[in-house]
């Protein structure tokens, strides 16, 4: 990153956050309950401001939450405030500072943030840096991976941008030596100089993640690194990276432990990376999103999820949450010269698009982050999802759900819209009461219809989950823009943050993903005994994969529309508004097809598991038909977006 503050400054912020949570959780506090359950955000904001008298305003300064902007944020501050994570280790060098940030369970996610002490990434990209191997190791923090030359190398390859430079993996005994031998034999170009290193019983192997083009025939892309760490000695707090010194950390009790789930790359050659992973780590493809399946208007990509087969036995949900033996590496490449993935590669180059962490209660994590942002003006924000993803009120759907004729349903929709219960586009107020809906319905209409009007707020979700989820949870999902998918009886909740490590609004940048996997408890039909849970239960959300892609494009178009309106450019604003409508319509039309594909994939897997190859083949054909249908929808909206672009006003 461009810079990090001193440890003391961040620890002052941690202390202020901890006291605020202690006050808010007490009966005499402003919130009256734990964070995430504030009845009065304004009162909580006043309580936070009052703490400035004793704690000052470390890191965040005095901020107006209404002026929140995801760009130019300090990533460490964002994790401390938004997620409740804490700094648990530090490495101070003459020229670099590195801080380790972890969640409450230090065996879970570990994020090392490194910056040069006097130069930004852009400055490092523009100047020569000393080679790491020519510099003596520094006392107390001599690990080569913290050398400033690594920052300079990454900066030069990533056009001076901040970014996710390293993915780290813990290895079992003997793993580093075996892996080093495979790379030396099959992919020597990817090995860094003087690797592996050994520090007091810990071996560290570093390799470049990608080739610049095709496997073996092109040079290594010297930006993103895969780091493999094998330690023969126990380290306090699971700090396994040599050079990091543990520091005391107090967690506020409101944050959730987080554990690694998967890491997503944008690359020039997807097949090159997949084949390299198979050659070296034995990873094999798990899910393919074929050409034309993932598209937003003219923007099209291909994506494959590759990973290992750890054969881990997972007896229950608590073990499933903490198990990190299953490694998944989804990998994207662009098929068109428009869209997020293409622009990411063009602006930045190959690299990690986002990292995903799993938690036990995603709605609680998101509610906490949203509350803290509104209270402190700091932390994290999340990608906006169109309300139509969750459900909107339509007369045809109301007629079917409530068992009334279409004419009556139309009168009901008109009445609740007129009463302000529902917007002109069918979005039912999330805070509306049953009594208010009943009062708004036309005279003579059965009051039970009011329940179906309320259910329209999450009707698409209800068609997937039915009564597996309470109304309270449904509304938390909608309020917090959480994505939901189903694979068999397993559930997957997902959310994506706004971009992180972004200097200017509109620039491409990485982001975080958080998920919750709700694994169904299956029983062996022969014995009646519980079966082990499947690693990665809930899958990768084929429905949500497209939703993410479309929502990124919707967010960009909505931002452009907002800027055009502020500039008084009505025609330009209307153009971007049409883009938002087209992307949203594509999502609405794609959703039922995506559900059918997801169901077919689940059924195919279950058929293969029980050895029924004929059934598996039938479900595979159904999946293929769904993909063809989705490709047809993609082509339709590709043409619509092309026509819009051809007629775009000046400045678009």
XYZ file of C-alpha atoms in Angstrom:
652
model
C 0.000 0.000 0.000
C 1.016 3.667 -0.243
C 1.483 4.145 3.501
C 0.671 2.785 6.940
C 0.602 4.681 10.206
C 2.635 3.759 13.250
C 1.464 0.920 15.467
C 0.696 3.288 18.356
C -1.793 5.293 16.297
C -3.743 2.190 15.290
C -3.684 0.877 18.857
C -5.217 4.159 20.038
C -8.036 3.613 17.532
C -8.494 0.046 18.777
C -8.768 1.346 22.347
C -11.406 3.891 21.381
C -13.395 1.278 19.472
C -13.239 -1.139 22.402
C -14.488 1.444 24.888
C -17.269 2.500 22.513
C -18.450 -1.104 22.209
C -18.273 -1.554 25.965
C -20.463 1.500 26.510
C -22.928 0.655 23.772
C -23.379 -2.893 25.068
C -24.173 -1.820 28.638
C -27.723 -1.018 29.848
C -26.689 2.587 30.440
C -25.092 2.940 27.037
C -26.483 4.748 24.034
C -27.181 1.602 22.066
C -28.523 -0.448 24.939
C -27.340 -3.656 23.259
C -24.545 -5.061 21.197
C -23.325 -3.350 18.061
C -25.456 -4.266 15.071
C -28.625 -3.721 17.113
C -28.572 0.057 17.541
C -32.070 1.417 17.836
C -30.846 4.956 17.311
C -27.825 5.462 15.052
C -27.852 9.217 15.746
C -27.491 8.580 19.501
C -24.709 6.105 18.884
C -22.982 8.671 16.674
C -23.175 11.209 19.516
C -21.699 8.655 21.907
C -18.801 8.030 19.507
C -18.138 11.755 19.136
C -18.199 12.216 22.918
C -15.342 9.732 23.260
C -13.199 12.207 21.344
C -12.801 14.167 24.574
C -10.788 11.359 26.156
C -9.478 9.418 23.153
C -9.133 12.107 20.502
C -9.715 11.021 16.915
C -6.898 8.571 16.086
C -6.600 7.494 12.442
C -10.114 8.464 11.406
C -10.055 12.117 12.411
C -13.448 13.807 12.724
C -15.520 12.515 9.831
C -19.045 13.121 8.628
C -20.597 9.723 7.811
C -22.734 11.419 5.169
C -19.543 12.204 3.229
C -18.405 8.567 3.079
C -16.396 7.639 0.009
C -14.818 4.230 -0.519
C -11.736 5.667 -2.263
C -8.627 6.995 -0.449
C -9.332 4.831 2.616
C -6.685 3.356 4.929
C -7.189 -0.415 4.541
C -5.982 -1.176 8.082
C -8.390 1.364 9.525
C -11.189 -0.150 7.410
C -10.573 -3.614 8.875
C -10.271 -2.337 12.456
C -13.478 -0.310 12.306
C -15.663 -2.165 9.824
C -14.799 -5.740 10.789
C -13.555 -5.411 14.363
C -10.255 -7.078 13.445
C -7.086 -6.155 15.301
C -3.336 -5.783 14.729
C -1.645 -8.850 16.216
C 1.949 -8.605 14.919
C 4.376 -6.087 13.433
C 7.649 -5.975 11.503
C 9.600 -2.710 11.555
C 12.427 -2.411 9.014
C 14.621 0.574 8.189
C 12.588 1.278 5.070
C 9.339 -0.722 5.411
C 6.633 -1.283 7.996
C 4.396 -4.371 7.995
C 1.376 -4.971 10.220
C -0.527 -8.251 10.613
C -4.300 -7.859 10.961
C -6.419 -10.815 12.059
C -9.939 -11.595 13.200
C -10.751 -12.858 16.703
C -9.508 -16.337 15.821
C -5.854 -15.914 14.894
C -5.885 -19.313 13.162
C -8.176 -17.807 10.541
C -7.674 -14.939 8.100
C -4.298 -13.194 8.342
C -3.724 -10.016 6.330
C -0.207 -8.565 6.190
C -0.165 -4.917 5.086
C 3.218 -3.520 4.022
C 4.272 -0.016 2.987
C 7.497 1.861 2.337
C 8.222 4.434 5.018
C 9.107 7.305 2.661
C 7.741 6.475 -0.809
C 4.286 5.746 -2.231
C 3.685 2.887 -4.641
C 3.604 5.354 -7.537
C 6.955 6.799 -6.484
C 8.421 3.309 -6.173
C 7.180 2.488 -9.670
C 9.003 5.502 -11.060
C 12.377 4.901 -9.422
C 14.926 2.135 -9.307
C 14.977 -0.014 -6.184
C 17.864 -1.994 -4.695
C 17.846 -5.739 -5.339
C 16.809 -7.744 -2.274
C 19.578 -10.336 -2.574
C 22.330 -7.679 -2.410
C 21.150 -6.298 0.914
C 22.149 -7.762 4.287
C 19.377 -9.096 6.446
C 18.387 -6.565 9.075
C 18.527 -7.460 12.742
C 15.131 -8.312 14.278
C 13.264 -8.351 11.028
C 15.572 -9.718 8.386
C 13.118 -11.811 6.431
C 13.641 -11.164 2.739
C 9.891 -11.018 2.051
C 9.687 -7.650 3.848
C 12.383 -6.052 1.687
C 11.497 -2.794 -0.071
C 12.510 -4.266 -3.423
C 9.389 -6.453 -3.315
C 7.212 -3.349 -3.046
C 9.083 -1.732 -5.919
C 8.781 -4.803 -8.134
C 5.039 -5.061 -7.543
C 4.560 -1.311 -8.038
C 6.331 -1.363 -11.403
C 4.235 -4.259 -12.696
C 0.936 -2.865 -11.339
C 1.393 0.645 -12.740
C 2.059 2.125 -9.319
C -1.243 0.903 -7.851
C -1.833 -0.520 -4.403
C -2.991 -4.115 -4.472
C -3.023 -7.671 -3.160
C 0.514 -8.786 -3.913
C 0.831 -12.171 -2.190
C -1.322 -15.207 -1.454
C 0.126 -17.244 1.398
C -0.375 -20.948 2.130
C 0.725 -23.067 5.090
C 2.441 -26.323 4.111
C 2.822 -29.639 5.908
C 6.236 -31.090 6.736
C 8.234 -31.705 3.576
C 5.796 -29.746 1.447
C 8.115 -26.880 0.538
C 10.898 -29.194 -0.665
C 8.515 -31.256 -2.809
C 6.843 -28.211 -4.309
C 10.163 -26.528 -5.008
C 11.257 -29.628 -6.931
C 8.093 -29.545 -9.080
C 8.528 -25.863 -9.933
C 12.228 -26.343 -10.654
C 11.407 -29.200 -13.041
C 8.275 -27.871 -14.738
C 8.126 -24.095 -14.226
C 11.599 -22.752 -13.332
C 10.740 -19.324 -14.783
C 8.255 -18.805 -11.941
C 10.765 -19.306 -9.114
C 11.984 -16.154 -7.377
C 15.729 -15.712 -6.894
C 17.199 -17.412 -3.801
C 14.055 -19.310 -2.906
C 13.329 -21.182 -0.712
C 14.603 -19.317 2.351
C 14.859 -20.769 5.845
C 14.523 -18.805 9.092
C 14.826 -20.533 12.490
C 12.975 -23.669 11.494
C 10.578 -22.038 9.015
C 10.948 -22.558 5.261
C 9.495 -20.025 2.812
C 9.096 -20.786 -0.904
C 8.037 -17.934 -3.189
C 6.940 -18.271 -6.824
C 5.317 -15.923 -9.300
C 1.642 -16.758 -9.714
C 1.230 -16.115 -13.453
C 2.993 -16.155 -16.786
C 2.652 -13.038 -18.924
C 0.890 -15.174 -21.511
C 0.851 -18.857 -22.259
C 2.367 -21.390 -19.889
C 6.145 -21.933 -20.096
C 6.515 -20.190 -23.496
C 6.305 -16.659 -22.064
C 8.134 -15.007 -19.179
C 6.870 -14.870 -15.611
C 4.703 -11.918 -14.632
C 6.785 -10.546 -11.704
C 3.910 -9.036 -9.749
C 1.698 -11.418 -7.769
C 3.492 -14.023 -5.660
C 2.372 -17.333 -4.175
C 4.111 -17.876 -0.825
C 4.313 -21.319 0.789
C 5.326 -21.444 4.457
C 6.376 -24.588 6.316
C 7.140 -24.236 10.015
C 8.611 -26.903 12.267
C 8.134 -24.883 15.460
C 4.968 -23.659 17.145
C 4.532 -19.886 16.941
C 2.458 -17.813 19.395
C -0.905 -16.758 18.045
C -0.381 -18.731 14.825
C 2.015 -16.064 13.501
C 3.798 -18.294 11.013
C 5.509 -15.695 8.803
C 9.116 -15.115 9.887
C 9.981 -11.564 10.870
C 6.609 -10.717 12.431
C 6.690 -9.974 16.151
C 3.424 -10.602 18.077
C 1.745 -7.641 19.805
C -1.094 -7.598 22.321
C -4.581 -7.189 20.888
C -7.954 -6.771 22.614
C -11.053 -7.614 20.589
C -14.293 -5.805 21.342
C -16.496 -8.903 21.526
C -18.848 -7.805 18.738
C -16.782 -8.953 15.763
C -16.854 -12.387 14.158
C -13.983 -14.807 13.531
C -13.253 -15.121 9.807
C -11.578 -17.935 7.897
C -10.099 -18.220 4.410
C -12.440 -19.524 1.702
C -11.185 -18.618 -1.790
C -9.102 -16.144 -3.804
C -10.086 -14.821 -7.252
C -7.679 -13.741 -10.018
C -8.102 -11.746 -13.230
C -5.590 -13.056 -15.795
C -4.711 -12.802 -19.477
C -4.582 -16.575 -19.977
C -6.911 -18.560 -17.757
C -5.820 -21.915 -19.197
C -2.155 -21.087 -18.549
C -2.792 -20.492 -14.845
C -5.058 -23.538 -14.497
C -2.501 -25.818 -16.155
C 0.302 -24.418 -14.006
C -1.701 -25.091 -10.837
C -2.358 -28.645 -12.004
C 1.327 -29.223 -12.854
C 2.581 -27.997 -9.486
C -0.162 -28.354 -6.876
C -2.330 -31.017 -8.491
C -5.319 -28.642 -8.578
C -8.157 -29.582 -10.943
C -11.142 -27.592 -12.299
C -14.285 -27.793 -10.140
C -16.707 -25.395 -11.850
C -16.629 -23.811 -15.306
C -18.580 -20.701 -16.265
C -18.343 -21.002 -20.035
C -18.109 -18.308 -22.694
C -21.326 -16.309 -22.914
C -22.700 -17.567 -19.584
C -21.292 -14.671 -17.542
C -22.104 -11.462 -19.377
C -23.362 -7.958 -18.633
C -24.420 -6.341 -21.870
C -21.347 -6.299 -24.105
C -19.016 -7.302 -21.265
C -18.266 -11.026 -21.311
C -15.850 -13.217 -19.360
C -14.943 -16.845 -18.811
C -14.232 -18.224 -15.361
C -13.053 -21.520 -13.883
C -12.830 -22.543 -10.244
C -9.801 -24.776 -9.666
C -8.786 -26.366 -6.394
C -7.412 -29.281 -4.447
C -9.048 -32.456 -3.105
C -7.961 -32.576 0.544
C -10.177 -35.575 1.500
C -10.874 -33.812 4.784
C -13.598 -35.374 6.932
C -15.842 -32.612 8.266
C -18.189 -33.915 10.979
C -20.194 -30.770 11.734
C -20.754 -27.084 10.948
C -18.326 -25.796 13.602
C -15.487 -27.764 12.019
C -16.618 -26.747 8.514
C -16.344 -23.058 9.432
C -12.756 -23.324 10.651
C -11.507 -25.879 8.126
C -9.193 -24.239 5.589
C -7.788 -27.384 3.970
C -10.018 -26.912 0.906
C -8.379 -24.372 -1.409
C -10.362 -22.801 -4.252
C -8.884 -20.425 -6.842
C -11.543 -18.995 -9.193
C -9.872 -17.459 -12.244
C -11.334 -14.987 -14.775
C -10.308 -13.819 -18.225
C -12.031 -11.232 -20.388
C -13.712 -12.100 -23.693
C -14.570 -8.541 -24.677
C -12.938 -5.130 -24.580
C -15.550 -3.711 -22.207
C -16.459 -4.514 -18.625
C -14.819 -4.806 -15.231
C -12.384 -7.678 -15.904
C -11.109 -6.148 -19.164
C -10.629 -2.746 -17.514
C -8.906 -4.304 -14.502
C -6.379 -6.022 -16.764
C -5.937 -2.890 -18.877
C -5.520 -0.454 -15.962
C -3.617 -2.630 -13.493
C -2.528 -5.900 -15.069
C -2.970 -9.478 -13.896
C -3.650 -9.920 -10.228
C -5.921 -10.827 -7.358
C -9.375 -9.359 -7.941
C -10.719 -10.249 -4.518
C -10.274 -12.474 -1.481
C -13.191 -14.256 0.182
C -13.510 -15.056 3.882
C -16.201 -17.144 5.567
C -17.999 -16.324 8.809
C -20.698 -17.955 10.939
C -23.285 -15.148 10.631
C -22.995 -12.986 7.527
C -26.038 -10.747 8.201
C -24.525 -9.870 11.600
C -21.138 -9.025 10.061
C -22.693 -6.785 7.411
C -25.062 -5.081 9.854
C -22.117 -4.380 12.146
C -20.047 -2.883 9.323
C -22.944 -0.745 8.085
C -23.695 0.510 11.605
C -20.073 1.399 12.300
C -19.766 3.287 9.013
C -22.869 5.334 9.857
C -21.575 5.974 13.377
C -17.881 6.697 12.760
C -17.695 7.681 9.094
C -15.069 4.942 8.671
C -14.913 1.253 7.799
C -16.402 -0.564 4.821
C -19.284 -0.194 2.400
C -20.788 -2.840 0.136
C -21.803 -3.284 -3.472
C -25.398 -2.241 -4.168
C -27.714 -4.964 -5.455
C -30.923 -4.081 -7.385
C -34.036 -4.687 -5.267
C -35.438 -6.764 -8.122
C -32.873 -9.440 -7.197
C -34.750 -9.994 -3.927
C -38.297 -9.375 -5.122
C -40.677 -6.621 -6.177
C -44.464 -6.362 -6.222
C -46.010 -7.327 -9.551
C -49.714 -7.886 -10.156
C -49.207 -11.226 -11.949
C -47.071 -12.601 -9.115
C -49.467 -11.277 -6.449
C -52.385 -12.909 -8.253
C -50.648 -16.288 -8.266
C -49.297 -16.113 -4.694
C -52.498 -14.822 -3.059
C -54.941 -16.809 -5.217
C -56.818 -13.750 -6.518
C -57.672 -12.719 -10.056
C -55.328 -10.443 -11.981
C -57.765 -7.524 -12.015
C -58.002 -7.547 -8.209
C -54.229 -7.891 -7.938
C -53.791 -4.849 -10.190
C -56.158 -2.816 -7.961
C -54.164 -3.887 -4.896
C -50.831 -2.881 -6.447
C -52.271 0.476 -7.515
C -53.695 1.097 -4.026
C -50.540 0.293 -2.056
C -48.455 2.317 -4.517
C -50.748 5.304 -4.081
C -50.498 4.924 -0.287
C -46.692 5.036 -0.432
C -46.293 1.416 0.696
C -44.728 0.543 -2.639
C -42.622 2.519 -5.123
C -43.552 3.043 -8.759
C -41.074 0.306 -9.661
C -42.585 -2.234 -7.242
C -40.218 -1.926 -4.276
C -42.204 -2.475 -1.072
C -41.078 -0.405 1.934
C -38.848 -2.576 4.143
C -40.166 -0.880 7.308
C -43.881 -0.993 6.494
C -46.190 -2.721 9.008
C -48.914 -5.265 8.306
C -51.506 -2.837 9.643
C -50.475 -0.130 7.200
C -50.654 -2.538 4.247
C -54.117 -3.754 5.330
C -55.308 -0.131 5.581
C -53.972 0.603 2.077
C -55.730 -2.311 0.337
C -59.008 -1.681 -1.532
C -62.208 -2.298 0.383
C -63.428 -5.871 0.276
C -60.019 -7.439 -0.370
C -59.155 -10.321 1.958
C -56.646 -9.154 4.579
C -54.490 -12.219 3.861
C -53.400 -10.449 0.667
C -51.430 -8.047 2.871
C -49.095 -10.885 3.863
C -48.246 -11.543 0.221
C -47.634 -7.822 -0.360
C -45.093 -7.932 2.490
C -43.599 -11.150 1.130
C -42.958 -9.380 -2.195
C -40.012 -7.656 -0.484
C -38.125 -10.966 -0.726
C -40.341 -13.100 -3.010
C -37.446 -14.289 -5.197
C -35.555 -15.421 -2.106
C -38.675 -17.102 -0.712
C -39.105 -19.148 -3.889
C -35.630 -20.579 -3.210
C -35.629 -20.959 0.569
C -39.295 -21.105 1.603
C -39.560 -21.392 5.392
C -35.922 -22.349 5.948
C -35.342 -18.692 6.854
C -37.371 -16.418 9.141
C -38.914 -13.155 7.975
C -36.457 -11.299 10.209
C -33.517 -12.960 8.430
C -35.073 -12.345 5.010
C -35.318 -8.631 5.784
C -31.726 -8.535 7.096
C -30.643 -10.107 3.810
C -32.483 -7.467 1.755
C -31.454 -4.495 3.923
C -27.802 -5.463 3.782
C -27.620 -6.408 0.073
C -26.681 -10.024 0.802
C -26.752 -12.467 -2.106
C -28.262 -15.922 -1.609
C -27.865 -19.163 -3.508
C -28.907 -22.760 -2.984
C -27.141 -25.978 -3.935
C -29.333 -28.906 -2.993
C -30.122 -28.303 0.669
C -26.978 -26.232 1.253
C -27.179 -22.438 1.378
C -24.625 -19.832 0.387
C -24.797 -16.218 1.574
C -22.416 -13.758 -0.116
C -21.608 -10.069 -0.109
C -18.951 -7.957 -1.833
C -17.447 -4.762 -0.464
C -16.956 -1.620 -2.455
C -13.464 -1.386 -3.923
C -10.559 -1.196 -1.507
C -7.058 0.212 -2.142
C -8.569 2.716 -4.565
C -6.997 6.172 -4.919
C -9.592 7.773 -7.205
C -13.290 7.025 -7.608
C -13.893 5.164 -10.860
C -10.527 3.392 -10.896
C -10.423 -0.392 -10.973
C -9.253 -1.925 -7.701
C -9.598 -5.114 -5.628
C -12.353 -5.797 -3.100
C -13.293 -8.187 -0.285
C -15.943 -10.880 -0.323
C -17.554 -12.384 2.780
C -19.631 -15.535 2.765
C -21.559 -17.850 5.027
C -21.912 -21.493 4.069
C -24.941 -23.174 5.666
C -24.295 -26.905 5.256
C -27.267 -29.255 5.419
C -27.008 -32.236 7.744
C -27.233 -35.270 5.475
C -27.803 -38.847 6.605
C -26.631 -42.091 5.072
C -29.831 -43.756 3.731
C -28.444 -47.210 4.536
C -27.408 -46.605 8.144
C -29.306 -43.469 9.133
C -26.047 -42.050 10.510
C -24.993 -38.457 9.751
C -22.761 -38.142 6.686
C -19.689 -35.886 6.727
C -20.292 -32.386 5.409
C -18.981 -31.495 1.983
C -16.077 -29.018 1.828
C -17.257 -25.841 0.147
C -20.919 -26.721 0.665
C -23.236 -24.259 -1.058
C -20.958 -24.090 -4.089
C -19.872 -20.854 -5.736
C -23.239 -19.308 -6.416
C -23.674 -19.450 -10.173
C -26.658 -17.109 -9.739
C -24.566 -14.740 -7.681
C -21.582 -14.920 -10.009
C -23.624 -13.258 -12.732
C -25.262 -10.944 -10.192
C -21.832 -9.716 -9.076
C -20.755 -9.110 -12.648
C -23.973 -7.242 -13.488
C -24.009 -5.301 -10.214
C -20.477 -3.994 -10.808
C -21.650 -2.645 -14.163
C -24.881 -1.263 -12.618
C -22.870 0.530 -9.916
C -20.549 2.098 -12.487
C -23.463 3.249 -14.657
C -25.375 4.573 -11.632
C -22.303 6.549 -10.522
C -21.936 7.996 -14.031
C -25.644 8.929 -14.065
C -25.275 10.679 -10.695
C -22.248 12.641 -11.910
C -24.061 13.629 -15.116
C -27.098 14.875 -13.167
C -24.855 16.942 -10.897
C -23.209 18.422 -13.980
C -26.617 19.348 -15.422
C -26.206 17.010 -18.413
C -29.696 15.560 -18.781
C -29.076 13.589 -22.008
C -25.969 11.958 -20.592
C -27.813 11.109 -17.365
C -30.646 9.550 -19.372
C -28.122 7.452 -21.316
C -26.563 6.043 -18.154
C -30.049 5.554 -16.707
C -30.904 3.392 -19.717
C -27.783 1.337 -19.051
C -28.885 0.740 -15.452
C -32.336 -0.351 -16.665
C -30.857 -2.722 -19.258
C -28.452 -4.381 -16.823
C -31.245 -4.765 -14.250
C -33.576 -6.248 -16.870
C -30.873 -8.740 -17.868
C -30.534 -9.803 -14.241
C -34.310 -10.257 -13.882
C -34.528 -12.324 -17.059
C -31.474 -14.422 -16.178
C -32.451 -15.297 -12.594
C -34.909 -18.170 -13.326
C -32.498 -19.659 -15.868
C -29.644 -19.463 -13.366
C -31.803 -21.205 -10.782
C -32.513 -24.022 -13.253
C -28.793 -24.389 -14.032
C -27.927 -24.455 -10.321
C -30.589 -27.108 -9.646
C -29.295 -29.231 -12.556
C -25.699 -28.961 -11.303
C -26.775 -30.061 -7.830
C -28.839 -32.968 -9.155
C -25.978 -34.060 -11.409
C -23.559 -34.141 -8.485
C -25.970 -36.084 -6.292
C -26.605 -38.601 -9.094
C -22.870 -39.159 -9.565
C -22.461 -39.560 -5.807
C -24.983 -42.410 -5.722
C -23.606 -43.955 -8.937
C -26.594 -43.221 -11.184
C -24.829 -42.268 -14.413
C -28.011 -42.155 -16.517
C -29.613 -39.607 -14.202
C -26.365 -37.656 -14.072
C -26.273 -37.497 -17.874
C -29.885 -36.254 -18.001
C -29.144 -33.498 -15.485
C -25.976 -32.601 -17.396
C -28.065 -32.123 -20.536
C -30.497 -29.923 -18.577
C -27.540 -27.853 -17.361
C -26.280 -27.473 -20.933
C -29.736 -26.357 -22.126
C -29.811 -23.771 -19.363
C -26.409 -22.471 -20.387
C -27.626 -22.148 -23.973
C -30.669 -20.206 -22.755
C -28.410 -17.945 -20.707
C -26.157 -17.352 -23.701
C -29.220 -16.330 -25.737
C -30.187 -13.817 -23.044
C -26.599 -12.540 -22.981
C -26.631 -12.052 -26.760
C -29.933 -10.189 -26.541
C -28.601 -7.685 -24.013
C -25.271 -7.472 -25.764
C -27.171 -6.138 -28.790
C -29.218 -3.781 -26.603
C -26.091 -2.339 -24.991
C -24.348 -2.029 -28.348
C -27.294 -0.056 -29.730
C -27.247 2.185 -26.667
C -23.518 2.757 -27.051
C -23.840 3.598 -30.752
C -26.415 6.281 -29.895
C -24.539 7.597 -26.854
C -24.360 11.391 -26.408
C -21.075 13.251 -26.256
C -19.115 12.627 -23.075
C -20.250 9.038 -22.595
